[in-house]
Amino acid sequence: MTYVLIPGAGGQAWYFHRLVPELAARGQEAIAVDLPAADNSAGLVEYADAVVDAIGARTDVTLVAQSLGGFTAPLVCDRADVSLLILLNAMVPLPGESPDDWWEATGHAEAKAEHAAREGRGGGFDLLADFFHDVPEHVVAEATAQDEPEQSMTPMRPPWPLDDWPEVPTRFLQGRDDRFFPLEFQRRVVKERLELDVDEMPGGHLVALSRPAELADRLEAYRTTLVR
């Protein structure tokens, strides 16, 4: 069994650099995929190509898709031997819906602003406050010392190409402290679109950076439950 880890916007495998050794310590191979996010010629199909190339001839794959990776991971399921799909703080598309359209269709801006107001925060986007608020300081320093990842708009505009969700066991794991995709918002969207309940764990949007050991335990629990 192999975990294949799909990042969100910016496409950096680095996002999973704390999770990969935690999974290895539990005896599991884990591959974090770099997506061609800065390439203006690459769309979602090319992102899926990168994941399929990383999988190679491996079988019994568990896909883990973070955030925008929720648009890419389903495109991989009929092109590789995927046993389980785990969506992590992810976007869930409808057939024909582009990533650009997803925000308004789900009511994200209103939900995020309402959540921020309940917590006594402003509703505007703040990279550190929204994404890194629970990430250890040394990891934040490492992240901010890097060049900011580029994200082309090419994959954002075309409609999501699938007619339906793939027939692969799917689980949804959400950080209950996520300020960008609030828990109550995700509960509604995931129930409406996948008819799934959201599982929760502590942590914000970048939970693979903030709580890698706990996340590895949760992923392993999904896997072992599936094989029983």
Coordinates of C-alpha atoms in Angstrom, one line a residue:
M1 CA 0.0 0.0 0.0
T2 CA 1.2 3.5 -0.8
Y3 CA -0.1 6.9 0.2
V4 CA 0.0 9.4 -2.6
L5 CA -0.3 13.0 -1.3
I6 CA -1.8 15.7 -3.5
P7 CA -1.2 19.3 -2.5
G8 CA -3.5 22.3 -2.8
A9 CA -3.0 25.6 -4.6
G10 CA 0.7 26.2 -5.4
G11 CA 1.2 22.5 -5.9
Q12 CA 4.1 22.1 -3.5
A13 CA 5.0 18.6 -2.3
W14 CA 6.8 20.5 0.5
Y15 CA 3.5 20.9 2.2
F16 CA 3.6 17.2 3.2
H17 CA 7.3 17.1 4.3
R18 CA 6.4 16.6 8.0
L19 CA 3.7 14.0 7.2
V20 CA 5.8 11.7 4.9
P21 CA 8.3 10.6 7.7
E22 CA 5.4 10.1 10.1
L23 CA 3.8 7.6 7.7
A24 CA 7.2 6.0 7.1
A25 CA 7.6 5.5 10.8
R26 CA 4.3 3.6 10.7
G27 CA 5.7 1.3 8.0
Q28 CA 4.0 3.0 5.0
E29 CA 5.4 4.4 1.8
A30 CA 4.2 7.9 1.1
I31 CA 4.8 10.0 -2.1
A32 CA 4.1 13.7 -2.1
V33 CA 3.5 15.0 -5.6
D34 CA 4.8 18.3 -7.0
L35 CA 2.1 19.6 -9.4
P36 CA 2.9 21.9 -12.3
A37 CA 1.1 24.8 -10.7
A38 CA 3.2 27.6 -12.2
D39 CA 2.8 26.2 -15.7
N40 CA 0.2 28.2 -17.7
S41 CA -0.2 25.3 -20.1
A42 CA -1.2 22.9 -17.3
G43 CA -4.8 22.3 -16.2
L44 CA -6.4 19.8 -14.0
V45 CA -5.8 17.0 -16.5
E46 CA -2.1 17.7 -16.4
Y47 CA -2.2 17.8 -12.6
A48 CA -3.8 14.4 -12.7
D49 CA -1.1 13.3 -15.2
A50 CA 1.6 14.3 -12.7
V51 CA -0.1 12.2 -10.0
V52 CA -0.5 9.2 -12.2
D53 CA 3.2 9.5 -13.2
A54 CA 4.2 9.5 -9.6
I55 CA 2.1 6.4 -8.9
G56 CA 3.7 4.5 -11.7
A57 CA 3.0 0.7 -11.4
R58 CA 2.1 0.9 -7.7
T59 CA -1.2 -0.8 -6.7
D60 CA -3.4 -0.4 -3.6
V61 CA -3.0 3.4 -3.5
T62 CA -4.6 5.7 -1.0
L63 CA -4.9 9.2 -2.4
V64 CA -4.9 12.1 0.1
A65 CA -6.0 15.4 -1.4
Q66 CA -5.6 18.7 0.3
S67 CA -7.8 21.7 -0.5
L68 CA -7.7 22.4 -4.3
G69 CA -6.4 18.9 -4.7
G70 CA -10.0 17.8 -4.3
F71 CA -10.5 18.8 -8.0
T72 CA -7.5 16.7 -9.1
A73 CA -7.8 13.5 -7.1
P74 CA -11.0 12.1 -8.6
L75 CA -9.5 12.4 -12.1
V76 CA -6.8 9.9 -11.0
C77 CA -9.2 7.2 -9.7
D78 CA -10.0 5.6 -13.0
R79 CA -6.3 5.8 -14.2
A80 CA -4.6 4.0 -11.2
D81 CA -5.3 1.3 -8.7
V82 CA -6.9 3.5 -6.1
S83 CA -8.3 1.7 -3.0
L84 CA -9.2 4.8 -0.9
L85 CA -9.6 8.5 -1.5
I86 CA -9.2 10.8 1.6
L87 CA -10.2 14.4 1.1
L88 CA -8.4 16.7 3.6
N89 CA -9.8 20.2 4.2
A90 CA -10.7 19.9 0.5
M91 CA -12.9 21.4 -2.2
V92 CA -15.6 19.1 -3.5
P93 CA -16.6 19.9 -7.1
L94 CA -19.8 19.2 -8.9
P95 CA -19.8 17.9 -12.5
G96 CA -19.2 20.9 -14.8
E97 CA -18.2 23.2 -12.0
S98 CA -14.9 25.1 -12.4
P99 CA -12.7 25.9 -9.4
D100 CA -13.5 29.6 -10.0
D101 CA -17.2 28.8 -9.9
W102 CA -16.9 26.7 -6.7
W103 CA -16.5 29.7 -4.4
E104 CA -19.8 31.4 -5.2
A105 CA -21.7 28.2 -5.7
T106 CA -20.9 27.0 -2.2
G107 CA -21.3 30.4 -0.5
H108 CA -17.8 30.3 0.7
A109 CA -17.2 34.1 1.2
E110 CA -20.3 34.5 3.4
A111 CA -19.5 31.3 5.4
K112 CA -15.9 32.4 6.0
A113 CA -16.9 35.9 7.0
E114 CA -19.6 34.6 9.4
H115 CA -17.1 32.3 11.0
A116 CA -14.5 35.0 11.4
A117 CA -17.1 37.3 13.0
R118 CA -18.0 34.7 15.5
E119 CA -14.4 34.4 16.5
G120 CA -14.0 38.2 16.7
R121 CA -11.7 38.4 13.6
G122 CA -11.9 40.4 10.4
G123 CA -13.3 38.6 7.4
G124 CA -10.6 39.5 4.9
F125 CA -8.0 37.1 3.8
D126 CA -4.8 37.1 5.8
L127 CA -2.2 34.4 4.9
L128 CA -0.7 34.0 8.4
A129 CA -4.0 34.3 10.3
D130 CA -6.0 32.1 8.0
F131 CA -3.4 29.4 7.1
F132 CA -0.6 29.4 9.6
H133 CA -2.3 30.3 12.9
D134 CA -1.6 26.9 14.5
V135 CA 1.6 25.9 12.6
P136 CA 4.8 25.8 14.8
E137 CA 6.9 29.0 14.5
H138 CA 9.9 27.2 13.0
V139 CA 7.7 25.7 10.3
V140 CA 6.2 29.1 9.5
A141 CA 9.7 30.6 9.3
E142 CA 10.7 27.8 6.9
A143 CA 7.6 28.3 4.8
T144 CA 7.9 32.1 4.6
A145 CA 11.6 31.9 3.7
Q146 CA 10.8 30.1 0.5
D147 CA 9.7 31.8 -2.7
E148 CA 5.9 32.2 -2.7
P149 CA 4.5 29.3 -4.7
E150 CA 3.0 30.4 -8.0
Q151 CA -0.4 29.2 -9.1
S152 CA -1.5 29.6 -12.7
M153 CA -5.2 30.4 -13.3
T154 CA -5.3 27.9 -16.2
P155 CA -6.9 25.1 -14.1
M156 CA -9.4 27.4 -12.5
R157 CA -11.7 28.3 -15.4
P158 CA -12.6 25.1 -17.3
P159 CA -15.4 22.9 -16.0
W160 CA -14.6 19.9 -13.9
P161 CA -14.6 17.1 -16.5
L162 CA -16.2 14.2 -14.7
D163 CA -19.9 13.3 -14.9
D164 CA -20.0 11.8 -11.4
W165 CA -17.8 11.1 -8.4
P166 CA -15.6 8.0 -8.9
E167 CA -16.8 4.7 -7.4
V168 CA -14.0 4.6 -4.9
P169 CA -14.4 4.5 -1.1
T170 CA -14.2 8.2 0.0
R171 CA -13.6 9.7 3.4
F172 CA -13.6 13.4 4.3
L173 CA -11.3 14.7 7.2
Q174 CA -11.6 18.3 8.3
G175 CA -9.6 20.3 10.7
R176 CA -12.1 21.7 13.2
D177 CA -9.9 24.9 13.6
D178 CA -9.7 25.6 9.8
R179 CA -10.4 29.4 9.3
F180 CA -10.3 29.2 5.5
F181 CA -12.8 26.4 5.1
P182 CA -14.7 26.5 8.3
L183 CA -16.0 23.2 9.8
E184 CA -19.7 24.1 9.6
F185 CA -19.3 25.2 6.0
Q186 CA -17.6 21.9 5.0
R187 CA -20.2 19.8 6.8
R188 CA -22.9 21.4 4.7
V189 CA -21.0 21.3 1.4
V190 CA -19.8 17.7 1.8
K191 CA -23.3 16.4 2.9
E192 CA -24.9 18.2 -0.1
R193 CA -22.4 17.0 -2.7
L194 CA -21.2 13.6 -1.5
E195 CA -23.8 12.6 1.1
L196 CA -20.9 12.0 3.5
D197 CA -20.4 13.0 7.1
V198 CA -17.3 15.0 7.8
D199 CA -14.8 13.5 10.2
E200 CA -13.0 16.0 12.4
M201 CA -9.6 16.4 14.0
P202 CA -7.9 19.3 15.7
G203 CA -6.0 21.7 13.5
G204 CA -6.4 24.4 10.9
H205 CA -6.2 24.4 7.1
L206 CA -2.6 23.3 6.9
V207 CA -3.0 20.4 9.3
A208 CA -0.1 18.4 7.6
L209 CA 2.2 21.1 8.8
S210 CA 0.6 21.7 12.2
R211 CA -0.2 18.1 13.4
P212 CA 1.6 15.6 11.2
A213 CA 1.7 12.8 13.7
E214 CA -2.0 13.0 14.6
L215 CA -2.8 13.2 10.9
A216 CA -0.8 10.1 10.1
D217 CA -2.7 8.2 12.8
R218 CA -6.0 9.3 11.4
L219 CA -5.0 8.3 7.9
E220 CA -3.8 4.9 9.1
A221 CA -7.1 4.4 11.0
Y222 CA -9.0 4.9 7.7
R223 CA -6.8 2.4 5.9
T224 CA -7.0 -0.3 8.5
T225 CA -10.7 0.1 8.8
L226 CA -11.1 -0.3 5.1
V227 CA -9.1 -3.6 4.9
R228 CA -11.0 -5.3 7.7

